[in-house]
Amino acid sequence: MAVERGRPTLIRSVQRALRLIEVVGESEGRATAKEIARVTGLPLATAYHLLRTCTYEGWLQRLDDGTYVLGHRLDTVHRRGRDAAGIAVARPALEWLRDAAGGPVYLARCVDGEIVVVEIVDSPRTPRIDLCVGVHDAAHATALGKCILGQFTTAERDDYLYRHPMHDLTRHTVVDRRRLTLPAPDQVAVDEEEYALGIHCLAAPVVEPGHLAAVGVVVPPATRARS
């Protein structure tokens, strides 16, 4: 942070914009421009200028009656912040799994209808594998993807596979919907070289209220030989 004569350099316009958002949130979620200007002590013209900017950027939303409410960008920030906090709490357990299983660990979630990897826990001894095809386009061929597909309703699964055709990635990849075997919502999914030759993975569902998620681990050859 820049410092001038022992005091931080602050940007007044940013402070004012944040204060406007704060006032809307404190006013039972809705306020007029005049109310916001009065509470913040800003000239009405200045308040209007900042409100237009905040509305354009999605931090606020102007309703048909002229009042302002909190915008969708705040929901996005809140959700991502909550997700990041959850991952930080889970990371020690993911690191333990990496060390115990001897392979990199992947955490995936269904986000806005797409299956995405949200965290990878690896190390120099357990390097991550290259994701040559994103999980969202290879759910049918990965343990993570199959684990989450198994948690979908039939309609959700049909819609997902319609939007993401089952491409042939290796000679072991199942591309026929009638032959695709998915685990029950509480069972482990397996990938036996379906995503990439020489790669074997296991994935288990993660019980997380309001989310569909799975944790997967690449299983080293020595571990497979013992199992």
PDB file of N, CA, C and O in Angstrom, residues 83-148:
ATOM      1  N   ASP A  83     -16.816 -20.341  -1.245  1.00  0.00           N
ATOM      2  CA  ASP A  83     -16.213 -21.549  -1.796  1.00  0.00           C
ATOM      3  C   ASP A  83     -14.726 -21.615  -1.473  1.00  0.00           C
ATOM      4  O   ASP A  83     -14.191 -22.675  -1.123  1.00  0.00           O
ATOM      5  N   ALA A  84     -14.029 -20.464  -1.607  1.00  0.00           N
ATOM      6  CA  ALA A  84     -12.597 -20.428  -1.318  1.00  0.00           C
ATOM      7  C   ALA A  84     -12.330 -20.749   0.150  1.00  0.00           C
ATOM      8  O   ALA A  84     -11.375 -21.456   0.490  1.00  0.00           O
ATOM      9  N   ALA A  85     -13.196 -20.242   1.028  1.00  0.00           N
ATOM     10  CA  ALA A  85     -13.036 -20.534   2.453  1.00  0.00           C
ATOM     11  C   ALA A  85     -13.244 -22.018   2.724  1.00  0.00           C
ATOM     12  O   ALA A  85     -12.530 -22.630   3.530  1.00  0.00           O
ATOM     13  N   GLY A  86     -14.216 -22.617   2.043  1.00  0.00           N
ATOM     14  CA  GLY A  86     -14.464 -24.042   2.210  1.00  0.00           C
ATOM     15  C   GLY A  86     -13.293 -24.882   1.740  1.00  0.00           C
ATOM     16  O   GLY A  86     -12.926 -25.875   2.383  1.00  0.00           O
ATOM     17  N   ILE A  87     -12.682 -24.480   0.619  1.00  0.00           N
ATOM     18  CA  ILE A  87     -11.531 -25.212   0.104  1.00  0.00           C
ATOM     19  C   ILE A  87     -10.349 -25.094   1.068  1.00  0.00           C
ATOM     20  O   ILE A  87      -9.620 -26.061   1.306  1.00  0.00           O
ATOM     21  N   ALA A  88     -10.167 -23.903   1.642  1.00  0.00           N
ATOM     22  CA  ALA A  88      -9.076 -23.709   2.596  1.00  0.00           C
ATOM     23  C   ALA A  88      -9.243 -24.618   3.808  1.00  0.00           C
ATOM     24  O   ALA A  88      -8.273 -25.187   4.319  1.00  0.00           O
ATOM     25  N   VAL A  89     -10.483 -24.788   4.271  1.00  0.00           N
ATOM     26  CA  VAL A  89     -10.749 -25.679   5.410  1.00  0.00           C
ATOM     27  C   VAL A  89     -10.483 -27.133   5.033  1.00  0.00           C
ATOM     28  O   VAL A  89      -9.962 -27.920   5.834  1.00  0.00           O
ATOM     29  N   ALA A  90     -10.830 -27.502   3.792  1.00  0.00           N
ATOM     30  CA  ALA A  90     -10.673 -28.890   3.354  1.00  0.00           C
ATOM     31  C   ALA A  90      -9.250 -29.256   2.964  1.00  0.00           C
ATOM     32  O   ALA A  90      -8.906 -30.445   2.913  1.00  0.00           O
ATOM     33  N   ARG A  91      -8.416 -28.261   2.706  1.00  0.00           N
ATOM     34  CA  ARG A  91      -7.099 -28.554   2.150  1.00  0.00           C
ATOM     35  C   ARG A  91      -6.248 -29.491   3.020  1.00  0.00           C
ATOM     36  O   ARG A  91      -5.586 -30.382   2.472  1.00  0.00           O
ATOM     37  N   PRO A  92      -6.207 -29.350   4.355  1.00  0.00           N
ATOM     38  CA  PRO A  92      -5.411 -30.308   5.139  1.00  0.00           C
ATOM     39  C   PRO A  92      -5.834 -31.758   4.910  1.00  0.00           C
ATOM     40  O   PRO A  92      -4.991 -32.656   4.832  1.00  0.00           O
ATOM     41  N   ALA A  93      -7.147 -31.998   4.792  1.00  0.00           N
ATOM     42  CA  ALA A  93      -7.623 -33.353   4.538  1.00  0.00           C
ATOM     43  C   ALA A  93      -7.212 -33.819   3.145  1.00  0.00           C
ATOM     44  O   ALA A  93      -6.846 -34.993   2.947  1.00  0.00           O
ATOM     45  N   LEU A  94      -7.246 -32.902   2.169  1.00  0.00           N
ATOM     46  CA  LEU A  94      -6.830 -33.260   0.811  1.00  0.00           C
ATOM     47  C   LEU A  94      -5.332 -33.560   0.764  1.00  0.00           C
ATOM     48  O   LEU A  94      -4.892 -34.475   0.049  1.00  0.00           O
ATOM     49  N   GLU A  95      -4.538 -32.816   1.525  1.00  0.00           N
ATOM     50  CA  GLU A  95      -3.099 -33.077   1.592  1.00  0.00           C
ATOM     51  C   GLU A  95      -2.822 -34.425   2.238  1.00  0.00           C
ATOM     52  O   GLU A  95      -1.925 -35.162   1.814  1.00  0.00           O
ATOM     53  N   TRP A  96      -3.604 -34.756   3.287  1.00  0.00           N
ATOM     54  CA  TRP A  96      -3.450 -36.067   3.928  1.00  0.00           C
ATOM     55  C   TRP A  96      -3.755 -37.176   2.931  1.00  0.00           C
ATOM     56  O   TRP A  96      -3.035 -38.175   2.847  1.00  0.00           O
ATOM     57  N   LEU A  97      -4.847 -37.018   2.150  1.00  0.00           N
ATOM     58  CA  LEU A  97      -5.216 -38.024   1.168  1.00  0.00           C
ATOM     59  C   LEU A  97      -4.128 -38.173   0.109  1.00  0.00           C
ATOM     60  O   LEU A  97      -3.802 -39.295  -0.301  1.00  0.00           O
ATOM     61  N   ARG A  98      -3.572 -37.056  -0.330  1.00  0.00           N
ATOM     62  CA  ARG A  98      -2.477 -37.108  -1.310  1.00  0.00           C
ATOM     63  C   ARG A  98      -1.316 -37.946  -0.792  1.00  0.00           C
ATOM     64  O   ARG A  98      -0.786 -38.808  -1.497  1.00  0.00           O
ATOM     65  N   ASP A  99      -0.908 -37.688   0.443  1.00  0.00           N
ATOM     66  CA  ASP A  99       0.234 -38.398   1.017  1.00  0.00           C
ATOM     67  C   ASP A  99      -0.093 -39.860   1.297  1.00  0.00           C
ATOM     68  O   ASP A  99       0.745 -40.749   1.103  1.00  0.00           O
ATOM     69  N   ALA A 100      -1.325 -40.128   1.768  1.00  0.00           N
ATOM     70  CA  ALA A 100      -1.701 -41.497   2.097  1.00  0.00           C
ATOM     71  C   ALA A 100      -1.855 -42.355   0.840  1.00  0.00           C
ATOM     72  O   ALA A 100      -1.463 -43.528   0.821  1.00  0.00           O
ATOM     73  N   ALA A 101      -2.428 -41.763  -0.214  1.00  0.00           N
ATOM     74  CA  ALA A 101      -2.665 -42.520  -1.443  1.00  0.00           C
ATOM     75  C   ALA A 101      -1.463 -42.501  -2.373  1.00  0.00           C
ATOM     76  O   ALA A 101      -1.344 -43.363  -3.249  1.00  0.00           O
ATOM     77  N   GLY A 102      -0.601 -41.511  -2.208  1.00  0.00           N
ATOM     78  CA  GLY A 102       0.577 -41.425  -3.057  1.00  0.00           C
ATOM     79  C   GLY A 102       0.300 -40.900  -4.444  1.00  0.00           C
ATOM     80  O   GLY A 102       1.017 -41.236  -5.401  1.00  0.00           O
ATOM     81  N   GLY A 103      -0.730 -40.069  -4.573  1.00  0.00           N
ATOM     82  CA  GLY A 103      -1.048 -39.499  -5.878  1.00  0.00           C
ATOM     83  C   GLY A 103      -1.696 -38.143  -5.723  1.00  0.00           C
ATOM     84  O   GLY A 103      -2.201 -37.796  -4.641  1.00  0.00           O
ATOM     85  N   PRO A 104      -1.697 -37.320  -6.775  1.00  0.00           N
ATOM     86  CA  PRO A 104      -2.326 -36.000  -6.705  1.00  0.00           C
ATOM     87  C   PRO A 104      -3.826 -36.126  -6.479  1.00  0.00           C
ATOM     88  O   PRO A 104      -4.462 -37.080  -6.922  1.00  0.00           O
ATOM     89  N   VAL A 105      -4.383 -35.142  -5.783  1.00  0.00           N
ATOM     90  CA  VAL A 105      -5.799 -35.162  -5.420  1.00  0.00           C
ATOM     91  C   VAL A 105      -6.510 -34.000  -6.117  1.00  0.00           C
ATOM     92  O   VAL A 105      -5.978 -32.888  -6.185  1.00  0.00           O
ATOM     93  N   TYR A 106      -7.706 -34.262  -6.614  1.00  0.00           N
ATOM     94  CA  TYR A 106      -8.489 -33.267  -7.344  1.00  0.00           C
ATOM     95  C   TYR A 106      -9.853 -33.115  -6.674  1.00  0.00           C
ATOM     96  O   TYR A 106     -10.492 -34.113  -6.311  1.00  0.00           O
ATOM     97  N   LEU A 107     -10.282 -31.878  -6.523  1.00  0.00           N
ATOM     98  CA  LEU A 107     -11.611 -31.587  -5.994  1.00  0.00           C
ATOM     99  C   LEU A 107     -12.417 -30.932  -7.106  1.00  0.00           C
ATOM    100  O   LEU A 107     -11.979 -29.953  -7.709  1.00  0.00           O
ATOM    101  N   ALA A 108     -13.582 -31.492  -7.394  1.00  0.00           N
ATOM    102  CA  ALA A 108     -14.435 -30.967  -8.467  1.00  0.00           C
ATOM    103  C   ALA A 108     -15.818 -30.664  -7.928  1.00  0.00           C
ATOM    104  O   ALA A 108     -16.277 -31.275  -6.962  1.00  0.00           O
ATOM    105  N   ARG A 109     -16.485 -29.703  -8.581  1.00  0.00           N
ATOM    106  CA  ARG A 109     -17.846 -29.325  -8.212  1.00  0.00           C
ATOM    107  C   ARG A 109     -18.652 -29.091  -9.474  1.00  0.00           C
ATOM    108  O   ARG A 109     -18.101 -28.848 -10.548  1.00  0.00           O
ATOM    109  N   CYS A 110     -19.954 -29.120  -9.296  1.00  0.00           N
ATOM    110  CA  CYS A 110     -20.846 -28.677 -10.360  1.00  0.00           C
ATOM    111  C   CYS A 110     -21.142 -27.210 -10.099  1.00  0.00           C
ATOM    112  O   CYS A 110     -21.722 -26.860  -9.064  1.00  0.00           O
ATOM    113  N   VAL A 111     -20.722 -26.354 -11.020  1.00  0.00           N
ATOM    114  CA  VAL A 111     -20.889 -24.912 -10.877  1.00  0.00           C
ATOM    115  C   VAL A 111     -21.676 -24.401 -12.077  1.00  0.00           C
ATOM    116  O   VAL A 111     -21.215 -24.493 -13.216  1.00  0.00           O
ATOM    117  N   ASP A 112     -22.861 -23.886 -11.817  1.00  0.00           N
ATOM    118  CA  ASP A 112     -23.720 -23.358 -12.890  1.00  0.00           C
ATOM    119  C   ASP A 112     -23.917 -24.377 -14.008  1.00  0.00           C
ATOM    120  O   ASP A 112     -23.859 -24.045 -15.194  1.00  0.00           O
ATOM    121  N   GLY A 113     -24.134 -25.618 -13.619  1.00  0.00           N
ATOM    122  CA  GLY A 113     -24.405 -26.658 -14.598  1.00  0.00           C
ATOM    123  C   GLY A 113     -23.194 -27.264 -15.254  1.00  0.00           C
ATOM    124  O   GLY A 113     -23.330 -28.141 -16.119  1.00  0.00           O
ATOM    125  N   GLU A 114     -21.986 -26.838 -14.876  1.00  0.00           N
ATOM    126  CA  GLU A 114     -20.760 -27.367 -15.457  1.00  0.00           C
ATOM    127  C   GLU A 114     -19.928 -28.065 -14.381  1.00  0.00           C
ATOM    128  O   GLU A 114     -19.892 -27.635 -13.226  1.00  0.00           O
ATOM    129  N   ILE A 115     -19.249 -29.139 -14.765  1.00  0.00           N
ATOM    130  CA  ILE A 115     -18.365 -29.848 -13.844  1.00  0.00           C
ATOM    131  C   ILE A 115     -16.966 -29.267 -14.005  1.00  0.00           C
ATOM    132  O   ILE A 115     -16.389 -29.318 -15.094  1.00  0.00           O
ATOM    133  N   VAL A 116     -16.426 -28.692 -12.934  1.00  0.00           N
ATOM    134  CA  VAL A 116     -15.132 -28.025 -13.006  1.00  0.00           C
ATOM    135  C   VAL A 116     -14.250 -28.464 -11.845  1.00  0.00           C
ATOM    136  O   VAL A 116     -14.732 -28.762 -10.747  1.00  0.00           O
ATOM    137  N   VAL A 117     -12.950 -28.500 -12.095  1.00  0.00           N
ATOM    138  CA  VAL A 117     -11.976 -28.766 -11.038  1.00  0.00           C
ATOM    139  C   VAL A 117     -11.715 -27.454 -10.310  1.00  0.00           C
ATOM    140  O   VAL A 117     -11.329 -26.462 -10.926  1.00  0.00           O
ATOM    141  N   VAL A 118     -11.933 -27.445  -8.994  1.00  0.00           N
ATOM    142  CA  VAL A 118     -11.772 -26.212  -8.227  1.00  0.00           C
ATOM    143  C   VAL A 118     -10.499 -26.220  -7.382  1.00  0.00           C
ATOM    144  O   VAL A 118     -10.094 -25.170  -6.874  1.00  0.00           O
ATOM    145  N   GLU A 119      -9.869 -27.371  -7.230  1.00  0.00           N
ATOM    146  CA  GLU A 119      -8.626 -27.420  -6.457  1.00  0.00           C
ATOM    147  C   GLU A 119      -7.834 -28.665  -6.845  1.00  0.00           C
ATOM    148  O   GLU A 119      -8.397 -29.738  -7.094  1.00  0.00           O
ATOM    149  N   ILE A 120      -6.508 -28.495  -6.931  1.00  0.00           N
ATOM    150  CA  ILE A 120      -5.598 -29.611  -7.181  1.00  0.00           C
ATOM    151  C   ILE A 120      -4.531 -29.579  -6.093  1.00  0.00           C
ATOM    152  O   ILE A 120      -3.903 -28.547  -5.871  1.00  0.00           O
ATOM    153  N   VAL A 121      -4.350 -30.700  -5.410  1.00  0.00           N
ATOM    154  CA  VAL A 121      -3.349 -30.783  -4.348  1.00  0.00           C
ATOM    155  C   VAL A 121      -2.311 -31.811  -4.785  1.00  0.00           C
ATOM    156  O   VAL A 121      -2.568 -33.014  -4.796  1.00  0.00           O
ATOM    157  N   ASP A 122      -1.136 -31.316  -5.176  1.00  0.00           N
ATOM    158  CA  ASP A 122      -0.064 -32.206  -5.615  1.00  0.00           C
ATOM    159  C   ASP A 122       1.216 -31.866  -4.874  1.00  0.00           C
ATOM    160  O   ASP A 122       1.202 -31.085  -3.914  1.00  0.00           O
ATOM    161  N   SER A 123       2.328 -32.432  -5.311  1.00  0.00           N
ATOM    162  CA  SER A 123       3.623 -32.166  -4.701  1.00  0.00           C
ATOM    163  C   SER A 123       4.698 -32.648  -5.674  1.00  0.00           C
ATOM    164  O   SER A 123       4.381 -33.328  -6.662  1.00  0.00           O
ATOM    165  N   PRO A 124       5.969 -32.314  -5.435  1.00  0.00           N
ATOM    166  CA  PRO A 124       7.026 -32.818  -6.322  1.00  0.00           C
ATOM    167  C   PRO A 124       7.038 -34.345  -6.409  1.00  0.00           C
ATOM    168  O   PRO A 124       7.380 -34.911  -7.447  1.00  0.00           O
ATOM    169  N   ARG A 125       6.652 -35.026  -5.328  1.00  0.00           N
ATOM    170  CA  ARG A 125       6.630 -36.485  -5.324  1.00  0.00           C
ATOM    171  C   ARG A 125       5.366 -37.037  -5.966  1.00  0.00           C
ATOM    172  O   ARG A 125       5.349 -38.188  -6.409  1.00  0.00           O
ATOM    173  N   THR A 126       4.318 -36.227  -5.991  1.00  0.00           N
ATOM    174  CA  THR A 126       3.041 -36.657  -6.576  1.00  0.00           C
ATOM    175  C   THR A 126       2.557 -35.581  -7.549  1.00  0.00           C
ATOM    176  O   THR A 126       1.592 -34.865  -7.274  1.00  0.00           O
ATOM    177  N   PRO A 127       3.234 -35.417  -8.685  1.00  0.00           N
ATOM    178  CA  PRO A 127       2.871 -34.343  -9.619  1.00  0.00           C
ATOM    179  C   PRO A 127       1.504 -34.579 -10.248  1.00  0.00           C
ATOM    180  O   PRO A 127       1.066 -35.710 -10.437  1.00  0.00           O
ATOM    181  N   ARG A 128       0.838 -33.477 -10.572  1.00  0.00           N
ATOM    182  CA  ARG A 128      -0.463 -33.553 -11.230  1.00  0.00           C
ATOM    183  C   ARG A 128      -0.325 -34.065 -12.648  1.00  0.00           C
ATOM    184  O   ARG A 128       0.729 -33.910 -13.281  1.00  0.00           O
ATOM    185  N   ILE A 129      -1.386 -34.650 -13.160  1.00  0.00           N
ATOM    186  CA  ILE A 129      -1.381 -35.073 -14.546  1.00  0.00           C
ATOM    187  C   ILE A 129      -1.870 -33.920 -15.416  1.00  0.00           C
ATOM    188  O   ILE A 129      -2.606 -33.045 -14.959  1.00  0.00           O
ATOM    189  N   ASP A 130      -1.434 -33.907 -16.666  1.00  0.00           N
ATOM    190  CA  ASP A 130      -1.881 -32.872 -17.583  1.00  0.00           C
ATOM    191  C   ASP A 130      -3.331 -33.138 -17.972  1.00  0.00           C
ATOM    192  O   ASP A 130      -3.672 -34.239 -18.417  1.00  0.00           O
ATOM    193  N   LEU A 131      -4.177 -32.120 -17.799  1.00  0.00           N
ATOM    194  CA  LEU A 131      -5.570 -32.242 -18.212  1.00  0.00           C
ATOM    195  C   LEU A 131      -5.671 -31.798 -19.667  1.00  0.00           C
ATOM    196  O   LEU A 131      -5.945 -30.645 -19.970  1.00  0.00           O
ATOM    197  N   CYS A 132      -5.390 -32.731 -20.571  1.00  0.00           N
ATOM    198  CA  CYS A 132      -5.381 -32.396 -21.995  1.00  0.00           C
ATOM    199  C   CYS A 132      -6.777 -32.017 -22.482  1.00  0.00           C
ATOM    200  O   CYS A 132      -6.923 -31.243 -23.426  1.00  0.00           O
ATOM    201  N   VAL A 133      -7.800 -32.558 -21.840  1.00  0.00           N
ATOM    202  CA  VAL A 133      -9.186 -32.192 -22.135  1.00  0.00           C
ATOM    203  C   VAL A 133      -9.843 -31.829 -20.816  1.00  0.00           C
ATOM    204  O   VAL A 133      -9.752 -32.574 -19.840  1.00  0.00           O
ATOM    205  N   GLY A 134     -10.482 -30.676 -20.754  1.00  0.00           N
ATOM    206  CA  GLY A 134     -11.101 -30.233 -19.506  1.00  0.00           C
ATOM    207  C   GLY A 134     -12.139 -31.230 -19.000  1.00  0.00           C
ATOM    208  O   GLY A 134     -12.793 -31.915 -19.789  1.00  0.00           O
ATOM    209  N   VAL A 135     -12.285 -31.300 -17.682  1.00  0.00           N
ATOM    210  CA  VAL A 135     -13.225 -32.244 -17.091  1.00  0.00           C
ATOM    211  C   VAL A 135     -14.642 -31.994 -17.603  1.00  0.00           C
ATOM    212  O   VAL A 135     -15.427 -32.935 -17.772  1.00  0.00           O
ATOM    213  N   HIS A 136     -15.003 -30.728 -17.864  1.00  0.00           N
ATOM    214  CA  HIS A 136     -16.364 -30.438 -18.335  1.00  0.00           C
ATOM    215  C   HIS A 136     -16.653 -31.130 -19.658  1.00  0.00           C
ATOM    216  O   HIS A 136     -17.813 -31.435 -19.954  1.00  0.00           O
ATOM    217  N   ASP A 137     -15.624 -31.386 -20.484  1.00  0.00           N
ATOM    218  CA  ASP A 137     -15.822 -32.071 -21.752  1.00  0.00           C
ATOM    219  C   ASP A 137     -15.428 -33.539 -21.694  1.00  0.00           C
ATOM    220  O   ASP A 137     -15.484 -34.234 -22.707  1.00  0.00           O
ATOM    221  N   ALA A 138     -15.024 -34.012 -20.520  1.00  0.00           N
ATOM    222  CA  ALA A 138     -14.590 -35.408 -20.392  1.00  0.00           C
ATOM    223  C   ALA A 138     -15.176 -36.063 -19.152  1.00  0.00           C
ATOM    224  O   ALA A 138     -14.601 -37.008 -18.619  1.00  0.00           O
ATOM    225  N   ALA A 139     -16.322 -35.586 -18.718  1.00  0.00           N
ATOM    226  CA  ALA A 139     -16.923 -36.138 -17.502  1.00  0.00           C
ATOM    227  C   ALA A 139     -17.200 -37.623 -17.644  1.00  0.00           C
ATOM    228  O   ALA A 139     -17.080 -38.390 -16.679  1.00  0.00           O
ATOM    229  N   HIS A 140     -17.572 -38.064 -18.843  1.00  0.00           N
ATOM    230  CA  HIS A 140     -17.886 -39.476 -19.071  1.00  0.00           C
ATOM    231  C   HIS A 140     -16.669 -40.378 -18.958  1.00  0.00           C
ATOM    232  O   HIS A 140     -16.810 -41.603 -18.825  1.00  0.00           O
ATOM    233  N   ALA A 141     -15.466 -39.779 -19.016  1.00  0.00           N
ATOM    234  CA  ALA A 141     -14.235 -40.569 -19.042  1.00  0.00           C
ATOM    235  C   ALA A 141     -13.382 -40.403 -17.797  1.00  0.00           C
ATOM    236  O   ALA A 141     -12.301 -40.987 -17.716  1.00  0.00           O
ATOM    237  N   THR A 142     -13.817 -39.611 -16.839  1.00  0.00           N
ATOM    238  CA  THR A 142     -13.036 -39.380 -15.626  1.00  0.00           C
ATOM    239  C   THR A 142     -13.803 -39.855 -14.404  1.00  0.00           C
ATOM    240  O   THR A 142     -15.031 -39.824 -14.374  1.00  0.00           O
ATOM    241  N   ALA A 143     -13.061 -40.279 -13.386  1.00  0.00           N
ATOM    242  CA  ALA A 143     -13.702 -40.704 -12.147  1.00  0.00           C
ATOM    243  C   ALA A 143     -14.446 -39.537 -11.509  1.00  0.00           C
ATOM    244  O   ALA A 143     -15.575 -39.694 -11.008  1.00  0.00           O
ATOM    245  N   LEU A 144     -13.837 -38.349 -11.519  1.00  0.00           N
ATOM    246  CA  LEU A 144     -14.494 -37.167 -10.956  1.00  0.00           C
ATOM    247  C   LEU A 144     -15.811 -36.881 -11.658  1.00  0.00           C
ATOM    248  O   LEU A 144     -16.846 -36.650 -11.028  1.00  0.00           O
ATOM    249  N   GLY A 145     -15.756 -36.858 -12.985  1.00  0.00           N
ATOM    250  CA  GLY A 145     -16.952 -36.546 -13.754  1.00  0.00           C
ATOM    251  C   GLY A 145     -18.043 -37.570 -13.557  1.00  0.00           C
ATOM    252  O   GLY A 145     -19.218 -37.217 -13.361  1.00  0.00           O
ATOM    253  N   LYS A 146     -17.681 -38.850 -13.600  1.00  0.00           N
ATOM    254  CA  LYS A 146     -18.691 -39.902 -13.426  1.00  0.00           C
ATOM    255  C   LYS A 146     -19.293 -39.869 -12.025  1.00  0.00           C
ATOM    256  O   LYS A 146     -20.481 -40.146 -11.847  1.00  0.00           O
ATOM    257  N   CYS A 147     -18.471 -39.513 -11.036  1.00  0.00           N
ATOM    258  CA  CYS A 147     -18.974 -39.433  -9.670  1.00  0.00           C
ATOM    259  C   CYS A 147     -20.043 -38.349  -9.547  1.00  0.00           C
ATOM    260  O   CYS A 147     -21.076 -38.550  -8.902  1.00  0.00           O
ATOM    261  N   ILE A 148     -19.816 -37.203 -10.187  1.00  0.00           N
ATOM    262  CA  ILE A 148     -20.797 -36.118 -10.125  1.00  0.00           C
ATOM    263  C   ILE A 148     -21.992 -36.407 -11.028  1.00  0.00           C
ATOM    264  O   ILE A 148     -23.142 -36.143 -10.659  1.00  0.00           O
TER     265      ILE A 148
END
